[in-house]
């Protein structure tokens, strides 16, 4: 079992920072999802992240920096920051936005998965910030942290999820800080700033309109072609529970349920519309609000998955850009 510490305990923050400085792994709460963190400039520590996750070594990790001197932290890793990226940083850091910037050739090559770019994020969660600050005081300039799940699986939004994912790691191999449930619930939006104009690689809770307003120019979609950087969060199949996820509108759900009748025992439901189902069917009501749905989405998928059903039927999210992040994660979970 990993070592699980309550992040409200002041010594817990210090212990986590010391682990990072010594090349260890930390399960770190952020406002989006929990990360599996290590010193971004310690190649051995970063390789331990890839190994624990079962993630291919050419899938780059996001480097997290402390909020106090973001400019200094950015300059430690990025060789250039275009003006539109500066504006995005001014508008949304600290917060759920990752920027891909050209990487300084001499830093964090393993964390960057060999790309000549680097993903940078300054998280808003007070525990993440406290740990980044304490680690910086010990010489750790950046903390590489992918979502703390096994490769291809649902991202964790509680400390218990992280412990579940890495049950095989002992308390000497992983310290998890319990900072409560994540407020945002889905991963940061990723904007590629290496191509002359902003390109949205992964939607989050910030809408394209919000990003464009701050960037001061149009934000391009991921499908503009060219050599797209490798991003596992952008693989078609990702964020998948064990059960098969299927998206349907309310009409299709009703029809499918009627066809199955009492044979529907192996199905769980996550819908806004009340759908008649056999008694005992595991089900959760999807909120009408996009942010509330994002916040609970991964926990609900885990919970329904844990009932042992074979299928999770989910009502298609409403149209509208505020649902982009949720729609994206559900489409990948269903792919
Ligand atoms: O909200 C988040 O972003 C969370 C928390 C822990 O900060 N982290 C997260 O990391 O979602 P991860 O590794 O699960 O997803 C990071 C995504 C991946 O799709 C990765 O390929 C992409 O960011 N990425 C990182 N660096 C990149 C780079 N240099 N070029 C292109 N994509 C990059
Ligand atoms: Mg991930």
GROMACS .gro file of C-alpha atoms and ligand atoms in nm:
model
  369
    1UNK     CA    1   0.000   0.000   0.000
    2UNK     CA    2   0.115   0.349  -0.080
    3UNK     CA    3   0.161   0.594   0.208
    4UNK     CA    4  -0.156   0.805   0.228
    5UNK     CA    5  -0.127   1.139   0.410
    6UNK     CA    6  -0.386   1.408   0.481
    7UNK     CA    7  -0.262   1.718   0.299
    8UNK     CA    8  -0.399   1.947   0.574
    9UNK     CA    9  -0.114   1.822   0.792
   10UNK     CA   10   0.172   2.071   0.742
   11UNK     CA   11   0.438   1.802   0.771
   12UNK     CA   12   0.271   1.609   0.489
   13UNK     CA   13   0.351   1.889   0.241
   14UNK     CA   14   0.712   1.891   0.357
   15UNK     CA   15   0.738   1.511   0.331
   16UNK     CA   16   0.600   1.521  -0.023
   17UNK     CA   17   0.847   1.793  -0.125
   18UNK     CA   18   1.135   1.592   0.021
   19UNK     CA   19   1.027   1.283  -0.171
   20UNK     CA   20   1.024   1.483  -0.492
   21UNK     CA   21   1.366   1.634  -0.421
   22UNK     CA   22   1.506   1.284  -0.356
   23UNK     CA   23   1.366   1.146  -0.682
   24UNK     CA   24   1.054   0.979  -0.539
   25UNK     CA   25   0.693   0.963  -0.662
   26UNK     CA   26   0.403   1.161  -0.514
   27UNK     CA   27   0.029   1.132  -0.579
   28UNK     CA   28  -0.060   1.501  -0.598
   29UNK     CA   29  -0.406   1.662  -0.590
   30UNK     CA   30  -0.467   1.937  -0.847
   31UNK     CA   31  -0.791   2.120  -0.928
   32UNK     CA   32  -0.837   1.908  -1.244
   33UNK     CA   33  -0.736   1.550  -1.152
   34UNK     CA   34  -0.471   1.386  -0.931
   35UNK     CA   35  -0.123   1.368  -1.085
   36UNK     CA   36   0.159   1.115  -1.042
   37UNK     CA   37   0.443   1.357  -0.972
   38UNK     CA   38   0.823   1.350  -0.989
   39UNK     CA   39   1.108   1.599  -1.037
   40UNK     CA   40   1.087   1.685  -1.409
   41UNK     CA   41   1.465   1.716  -1.434
   42UNK     CA   42   1.545   1.383  -1.269
   43UNK     CA   43   1.547   1.131  -1.557
   44UNK     CA   44   1.539   0.828  -1.326
   45UNK     CA   45   1.241   0.963  -1.133
   46UNK     CA   46   1.056   1.048  -1.454
   47UNK     CA   47   1.120   0.698  -1.591
   48UNK     CA   48   0.959   0.562  -1.272
   49UNK     CA   49   0.639   0.753  -1.365
   50UNK     CA   50   0.630   0.593  -1.711
   51UNK     CA   51   0.690   0.251  -1.559
   52UNK     CA   52   0.427   0.285  -1.284
   53UNK     CA   53   0.166   0.402  -1.538
   54UNK     CA   54   0.261   0.151  -1.806
   55UNK     CA   55   0.280   0.451  -2.038
   56UNK     CA   56   0.493   0.441  -2.355
   57UNK     CA   57   0.811   0.650  -2.305
   58UNK     CA   58   0.738   0.867  -2.610
   59UNK     CA   59   0.415   1.011  -2.463
   60UNK     CA   60   0.522   1.346  -2.311
   61UNK     CA   61   0.429   1.455  -1.956
   62UNK     CA   62   0.311   1.796  -1.838
   63UNK     CA   63   0.559   1.990  -1.622
   64UNK     CA   64   0.397   2.178  -1.333
   65UNK     CA   65   0.547   2.499  -1.197
   66UNK     CA   66   0.498   2.700  -0.876
   67UNK     CA   67   0.277   3.011  -0.888
   68UNK     CA   68   0.518   3.261  -0.733
   69UNK     CA   69   0.751   3.333  -1.023
   70UNK     CA   70   0.582   3.175  -1.325
   71UNK     CA   71   0.794   3.375  -1.570
   72UNK     CA   72   1.115   3.241  -1.420
   73UNK     CA   73   0.974   2.889  -1.413
   74UNK     CA   74   0.862   2.910  -1.776
   75UNK     CA   75   1.202   3.037  -1.884
   76UNK     CA   76   1.367   2.741  -1.711
   77UNK     CA   77   1.191   2.504  -1.953
   78UNK     CA   78   1.073   2.697  -2.260
   79UNK     CA   79   1.298   2.866  -2.515
   80UNK     CA   80   1.034   3.104  -2.649
   81UNK     CA   81   0.690   3.228  -2.545
   82UNK     CA   82   0.475   3.381  -2.821
   83UNK     CA   83   0.269   3.689  -2.733
   84UNK     CA   84  -0.063   3.498  -2.752
   85UNK     CA   85   0.075   3.244  -2.501
   86UNK     CA   86   0.171   3.527  -2.265
   87UNK     CA   87  -0.188   3.649  -2.283
   88UNK     CA   88  -0.328   3.302  -2.212
   89UNK     CA   89  -0.097   3.272  -1.911
   90UNK     CA   90  -0.202   3.614  -1.781
   91UNK     CA   91  -0.570   3.517  -1.814
   92UNK     CA   92  -0.576   3.157  -1.690
   93UNK     CA   93  -0.274   3.079  -1.470
   94UNK     CA   94  -0.287   2.941  -1.214
   95UNK     CA   95  -0.561   2.719  -1.354
   96UNK     CA   96  -0.673   2.432  -1.577
   97UNK     CA   97  -0.471   2.528  -1.886
   98UNK     CA   98  -0.156   2.358  -2.022
   99UNK     CA   99   0.057   2.531  -2.285
  100UNK     CA  100   0.289   2.345  -2.522
  101UNK     CA  101   0.596   2.563  -2.578
  102UNK     CA  102   0.929   2.510  -2.757
  103UNK     CA  103   1.160   2.330  -2.511
  104UNK     CA  104   1.508   2.440  -2.407
  105UNK     CA  105   1.726   2.170  -2.558
  106UNK     CA  106   1.908   2.093  -2.233
  107UNK     CA  107   1.615   2.035  -1.995
  108UNK     CA  108   1.352   1.772  -1.915
  109UNK     CA  109   1.409   1.562  -2.228
  110UNK     CA  110   1.276   1.242  -2.068
  111UNK     CA  111   0.966   1.415  -1.930
  112UNK     CA  112   0.904   1.564  -2.276
  113UNK     CA  113   0.911   1.214  -2.424
  114UNK     CA  114   1.178   1.325  -2.669
  115UNK     CA  115   0.965   1.606  -2.819
  116UNK     CA  116   1.142   1.938  -2.880
  117UNK     CA  117   0.850   2.100  -2.698
  118UNK     CA  118   0.737   2.094  -2.337
  119UNK     CA  119   0.392   2.109  -2.176
  120UNK     CA  120   0.373   2.360  -1.888
  121UNK     CA  121   0.098   2.418  -1.633
  122UNK     CA  122   0.063   2.618  -1.313
  123UNK     CA  123  -0.210   2.447  -1.107
  124UNK     CA  124  -0.457   2.640  -0.889
  125UNK     CA  125  -0.503   2.377  -0.613
  126UNK     CA  126  -0.360   2.507  -0.284
  127UNK     CA  127  -0.203   2.168  -0.200
  128UNK     CA  128  -0.034   2.140  -0.542
  129UNK     CA  129   0.091   2.495  -0.503
  130UNK     CA  130   0.224   2.433  -0.151
  131UNK     CA  131   0.409   2.121  -0.266
  132UNK     CA  132   0.551   2.295  -0.576
  133UNK     CA  133   0.669   2.583  -0.357
  134UNK     CA  134   0.829   2.357  -0.096
  135UNK     CA  135   0.994   2.146  -0.367
  136UNK     CA  136   1.122   2.459  -0.545
  137UNK     CA  137   1.287   2.563  -0.218
  138UNK     CA  138   1.478   2.234  -0.243
  139UNK     CA  139   1.587   2.296  -0.600
  140UNK     CA  140   1.303   2.127  -0.792
  141UNK     CA  141   1.215   2.376  -1.067
  142UNK     CA  142   0.937   2.175  -1.225
  143UNK     CA  143   0.728   1.869  -1.141
  144UNK     CA  144   0.629   1.626  -1.417
  145UNK     CA  145   0.284   1.485  -1.349
  146UNK     CA  146   0.057   1.292  -1.579
  147UNK     CA  147  -0.285   1.193  -1.447
  148UNK     CA  148  -0.230   0.932  -1.173
  149UNK     CA  149  -0.395   0.639  -1.351
  150UNK     CA  150  -0.265   0.333  -1.536
  151UNK     CA  151  -0.226   0.405  -1.908
  152UNK     CA  152  -0.558   0.430  -2.093
  153UNK     CA  153  -0.769   0.420  -1.777
  154UNK     CA  154  -1.003   0.673  -1.615
  155UNK     CA  155  -0.824   0.965  -1.448
  156UNK     CA  156  -0.840   0.981  -1.065
  157UNK     CA  157  -1.028   1.261  -0.889
  158UNK     CA  158  -0.979   1.139  -0.530
  159UNK     CA  159  -0.683   1.007  -0.332
  160UNK     CA  160  -0.863   0.673  -0.299
  161UNK     CA  161  -0.873   0.642  -0.679
  162UNK     CA  162  -0.495   0.692  -0.690
  163UNK     CA  163  -0.441   0.428  -0.422
  164UNK     CA  164  -0.660   0.187  -0.623
  165UNK     CA  165  -0.463   0.250  -0.944
  166UNK     CA  166  -0.124   0.187  -0.784
  167UNK     CA  167  -0.215  -0.076  -0.524
  168UNK     CA  168   0.101  -0.264  -0.619
  169UNK     CA  169   0.332   0.019  -0.505
  170UNK     CA  170   0.455   0.014  -0.143
  171UNK     CA  171   0.475   0.309   0.097
  172UNK     CA  172   0.841   0.356   0.008
  173UNK     CA  173   0.756   0.383  -0.363
  174UNK     CA  174   0.456   0.619  -0.351
  175UNK     CA  175   0.332   0.889  -0.113
  176UNK     CA  176  -0.025   1.006  -0.186
  177UNK     CA  177  -0.143   1.341  -0.053
  178UNK     CA  178  -0.516   1.343   0.017
  179UNK     CA  179  -0.644   1.688  -0.082
  180UNK     CA  180  -1.010   1.590  -0.121
  181UNK     CA  181  -1.212   1.553  -0.442
  182UNK     CA  182  -1.093   1.760  -0.741
  183UNK     CA  183  -1.312   2.064  -0.812
  184UNK     CA  184  -1.280   2.064  -1.194
  185UNK     CA  185  -1.280   1.689  -1.247
  186UNK     CA  186  -1.149   1.663  -1.604
  187UNK     CA  187  -0.795   1.732  -1.724
  188UNK     CA  188  -0.664   2.074  -1.827
  189UNK     CA  189  -0.725   2.217  -2.171
  190UNK     CA  190  -0.405   2.185  -2.378
  191UNK     CA  191  -0.311   2.463  -2.621
  192UNK     CA  192  -0.016   2.406  -2.857
  193UNK     CA  193   0.178   2.733  -2.885
  194UNK     CA  194   0.457   2.605  -3.112
  195UNK     CA  195   0.288   2.651  -3.449
  196UNK     CA  196   0.258   3.028  -3.481
  197UNK     CA  197  -0.105   3.030  -3.373
  198UNK     CA  198  -0.287   2.864  -3.082
  199UNK     CA  199  -0.411   2.510  -3.149
  200UNK     CA  200  -0.645   2.338  -2.901
  201UNK     CA  201  -0.515   1.980  -2.859
  202UNK     CA  202  -0.743   1.874  -2.572
  203UNK     CA  203  -1.062   2.051  -2.460
  204UNK     CA  204  -1.108   2.119  -2.089
  205UNK     CA  205  -1.353   2.331  -1.895
  206UNK     CA  206  -1.230   2.652  -2.059
  207UNK     CA  207  -1.433   2.701  -2.377
  208UNK     CA  208  -1.276   2.787  -2.716
  209UNK     CA  209  -1.452   3.126  -2.692
  210UNK     CA  210  -1.286   3.200  -2.356
  211UNK     CA  211  -0.946   3.093  -2.491
  212UNK     CA  212  -0.988   3.304  -2.806
  213UNK     CA  213  -1.094   3.611  -2.612
  214UNK     CA  214  -0.783   3.587  -2.396
  215UNK     CA  215  -0.542   3.489  -2.677
  216UNK     CA  216  -0.665   3.778  -2.890
  217UNK     CA  217  -0.678   3.554  -3.199
  218UNK     CA  218  -0.861   3.248  -3.330
  219UNK     CA  219  -0.785   2.915  -3.164
  220UNK     CA  220  -0.749   2.637  -3.420
  221UNK     CA  221  -0.888   2.286  -3.386
  222UNK     CA  222  -0.664   1.983  -3.353
  223UNK     CA  223  -0.761   1.858  -3.700
  224UNK     CA  224  -0.569   2.127  -3.892
  225UNK     CA  225  -0.324   1.864  -4.017
  226UNK     CA  226   0.054   1.876  -4.011
  227UNK     CA  227   0.275   1.682  -3.773
  228UNK     CA  228   0.066   1.680  -3.458
  229UNK     CA  229   0.261   1.616  -3.140
  230UNK     CA  230   0.189   1.290  -2.967
  231UNK     CA  231  -0.066   1.327  -2.690
  232UNK     CA  232  -0.207   1.019  -2.523
  233UNK     CA  233  -0.502   1.220  -2.392
  234UNK     CA  234  -0.584   1.276  -2.757
  235UNK     CA  235  -0.577   0.908  -2.855
  236UNK     CA  236  -0.916   0.801  -2.979
  237UNK     CA  237  -0.960   0.537  -2.712
  238UNK     CA  238  -0.868   0.661  -2.365
  239UNK     CA  239  -1.024   0.722  -2.023
  240UNK     CA  240  -1.188   0.381  -2.051
  241UNK     CA  241  -1.347   0.187  -1.763
  242UNK     CA  242  -1.358  -0.194  -1.782
  243UNK     CA  243  -1.724  -0.195  -1.883
  244UNK     CA  244  -1.807  -0.083  -2.236
  245UNK     CA  245  -1.939   0.274  -2.253
  246UNK     CA  246  -2.208   0.359  -2.507
  247UNK     CA  247  -2.353   0.703  -2.578
  248UNK     CA  248  -2.721   0.731  -2.679
  249UNK     CA  249  -2.988   1.000  -2.678
  250UNK     CA  250  -3.294   0.960  -2.451
  251UNK     CA  251  -3.508   0.811  -2.727
  252UNK     CA  252  -3.251   0.546  -2.815
  253UNK     CA  253  -3.202   0.466  -2.447
  254UNK     CA  254  -3.574   0.413  -2.389
  255UNK     CA  255  -3.604   0.192  -2.695
  256UNK     CA  256  -3.299  -0.014  -2.601
  257UNK     CA  257  -3.423  -0.059  -2.243
  258UNK     CA  258  -3.764  -0.173  -2.364
  259UNK     CA  259  -3.608  -0.431  -2.594
  260UNK     CA  260  -3.400  -0.571  -2.310
  261UNK     CA  261  -3.667  -0.563  -2.037
  262UNK     CA  262  -3.557  -0.775  -1.742
  263UNK     CA  263  -3.247  -0.896  -1.927
  264UNK     CA  264  -3.090  -0.556  -1.867
  265UNK     CA  265  -2.911  -0.671  -1.551
  266UNK     CA  266  -2.560  -0.616  -1.682
  267UNK     CA  267  -2.628  -0.250  -1.771
  268UNK     CA  268  -2.569   0.071  -1.574
  269UNK     CA  269  -2.717   0.412  -1.663
  270UNK     CA  270  -2.590   0.770  -1.642
  271UNK     CA  271  -2.865   0.996  -1.780
  272UNK     CA  272  -3.027   1.336  -1.738
  273UNK     CA  273  -3.362   1.205  -1.862
  274UNK     CA  274  -3.541   0.956  -1.633
  275UNK     CA  275  -3.530   0.622  -1.820
  276UNK     CA  276  -3.739   0.330  -1.703
  277UNK     CA  277  -3.516   0.041  -1.611
  278UNK     CA  278  -3.527  -0.293  -1.431
  279UNK     CA  279  -3.520  -0.271  -1.052
  280UNK     CA  280  -3.167  -0.270  -0.911
  281UNK     CA  281  -3.012  -0.121  -1.223
  282UNK     CA  282  -2.704   0.075  -1.110
  283UNK     CA  283  -2.767   0.433  -1.213
  284UNK     CA  284  -2.669   0.794  -1.153
  285UNK     CA  285  -2.841   1.109  -1.265
  286UNK     CA  286  -2.627   1.333  -1.487
  287UNK     CA  287  -2.645   1.699  -1.374
  288UNK     CA  288  -2.795   1.954  -1.616
  289UNK     CA  289  -2.488   2.167  -1.565
  290UNK     CA  290  -2.166   2.097  -1.762
  291UNK     CA  291  -1.926   2.197  -1.483
  292UNK     CA  292  -2.107   1.977  -1.228
  293UNK     CA  293  -2.098   1.685  -1.472
  294UNK     CA  294  -1.725   1.733  -1.538
  295UNK     CA  295  -1.660   1.741  -1.163
  296UNK     CA  296  -1.822   1.402  -1.101
  297UNK     CA  297  -1.774   1.229  -1.438
  298UNK     CA  298  -1.469   1.011  -1.369
  299UNK     CA  299  -1.586   0.918  -1.018
  300UNK     CA  300  -1.926   0.814  -1.159
  301UNK     CA  301  -1.765   0.601  -1.431
  302UNK     CA  302  -1.550   0.430  -1.166
  303UNK     CA  303  -1.847   0.377  -0.936
  304UNK     CA  304  -2.069   0.227  -1.207
  305UNK     CA  305  -1.778   0.017  -1.334
  306UNK     CA  306  -1.722  -0.121  -0.983
  307UNK     CA  307  -2.076  -0.269  -0.976
  308UNK     CA  308  -1.949  -0.527  -1.224
  309UNK     CA  309  -2.184  -0.435  -1.511
  310UNK     CA  310  -2.071  -0.510  -1.865
  311UNK     CA  311  -2.220  -0.197  -2.022
  312UNK     CA  312  -2.249   0.166  -1.909
  313UNK     CA  313  -2.511   0.350  -2.112
  314UNK     CA  314  -2.468   0.725  -2.103
  315UNK     CA  315  -2.706   0.990  -2.233
  316UNK     CA  316  -2.534   1.203  -2.498
  317UNK     CA  317  -2.437   1.540  -2.345
  318UNK     CA  318  -2.621   1.849  -2.471
  319UNK     CA  319  -2.486   2.058  -2.760
  320UNK     CA  320  -2.289   2.366  -2.661
  321UNK     CA  321  -1.921   2.449  -2.613
  322UNK     CA  322  -1.939   2.433  -2.234
  323UNK     CA  323  -1.994   2.056  -2.277
  324UNK     CA  324  -1.691   2.007  -2.510
  325UNK     CA  325  -1.465   1.866  -2.237
  326UNK     CA  326  -1.724   1.620  -2.104
  327UNK     CA  327  -1.826   1.516  -2.458
  328UNK     CA  328  -1.460   1.460  -2.552
  329UNK     CA  329  -1.392   1.235  -2.247
  330UNK     CA  330  -1.713   1.038  -2.299
  331UNK     CA  331  -1.641   0.985  -2.671
  332UNK     CA  332  -1.297   0.850  -2.584
  333UNK     CA  333  -1.434   0.631  -2.305
  334UNK     CA  334  -1.678   0.488  -2.560
  335UNK     CA  335  -1.426   0.443  -2.845
  336LIG     O1  336  -0.507   1.846  -1.580
  336LIG     C1  337  -0.405   1.791  -1.623
  336LIG     O2  338  -0.349   1.828  -1.726
  336LIG     C2  339  -0.348   1.673  -1.542
  336LIG     C3  340  -0.301   1.726  -1.407
  336LIG     C4  341  -0.231   1.620  -1.325
  336LIG     O3  342  -0.220   1.838  -1.426
  336LIG     N1  343  -0.243   1.608  -1.613
  336LIG     C5  344  -0.266   1.532  -1.723
  336LIG     O4  345  -0.151   1.470  -1.773
  336LIG     O5  346  -0.373   1.518  -1.773
  336LIG     P1  347  -0.158   1.353  -1.880
  336LIG     O6  348  -0.015   1.310  -1.897
  336LIG     O7  349  -0.251   1.248  -1.840
  336LIG     O8  350  -0.198   1.425  -2.008
  336LIG     C6  351  -0.111   1.518  -2.061
  336LIG     C7  352  -0.132   1.535  -2.205
  336LIG     C8  353  -0.097   1.410  -2.280
  336LIG     O9  354  -0.198   1.390  -2.377
  336LIG     C9  355   0.037   1.444  -2.339
  336LIG    O10  356   0.064   1.370  -2.452
  336LIG    C10  357   0.022   1.592  -2.364
  336LIG    O11  358  -0.044   1.637  -2.251
  336LIG     N2  359   0.151   1.658  -2.373
  336LIG    C11  360   0.240   1.681  -2.275
  336LIG     N3  361   0.351   1.740  -2.323
  336LIG    C12  362   0.333   1.753  -2.453
  336LIG    C13  363   0.412   1.803  -2.562
  336LIG     N4  364   0.535   1.849  -2.543
  336LIG     N5  365   0.359   1.801  -2.686
  336LIG    C14  366   0.235   1.753  -2.705
  336LIG     N6  367   0.156   1.703  -2.610
  336LIG    C15  368   0.203   1.702  -2.486
  337LIG    MG1  369  -0.393   1.107  -1.853
   0.00000   0.00000   0.00000
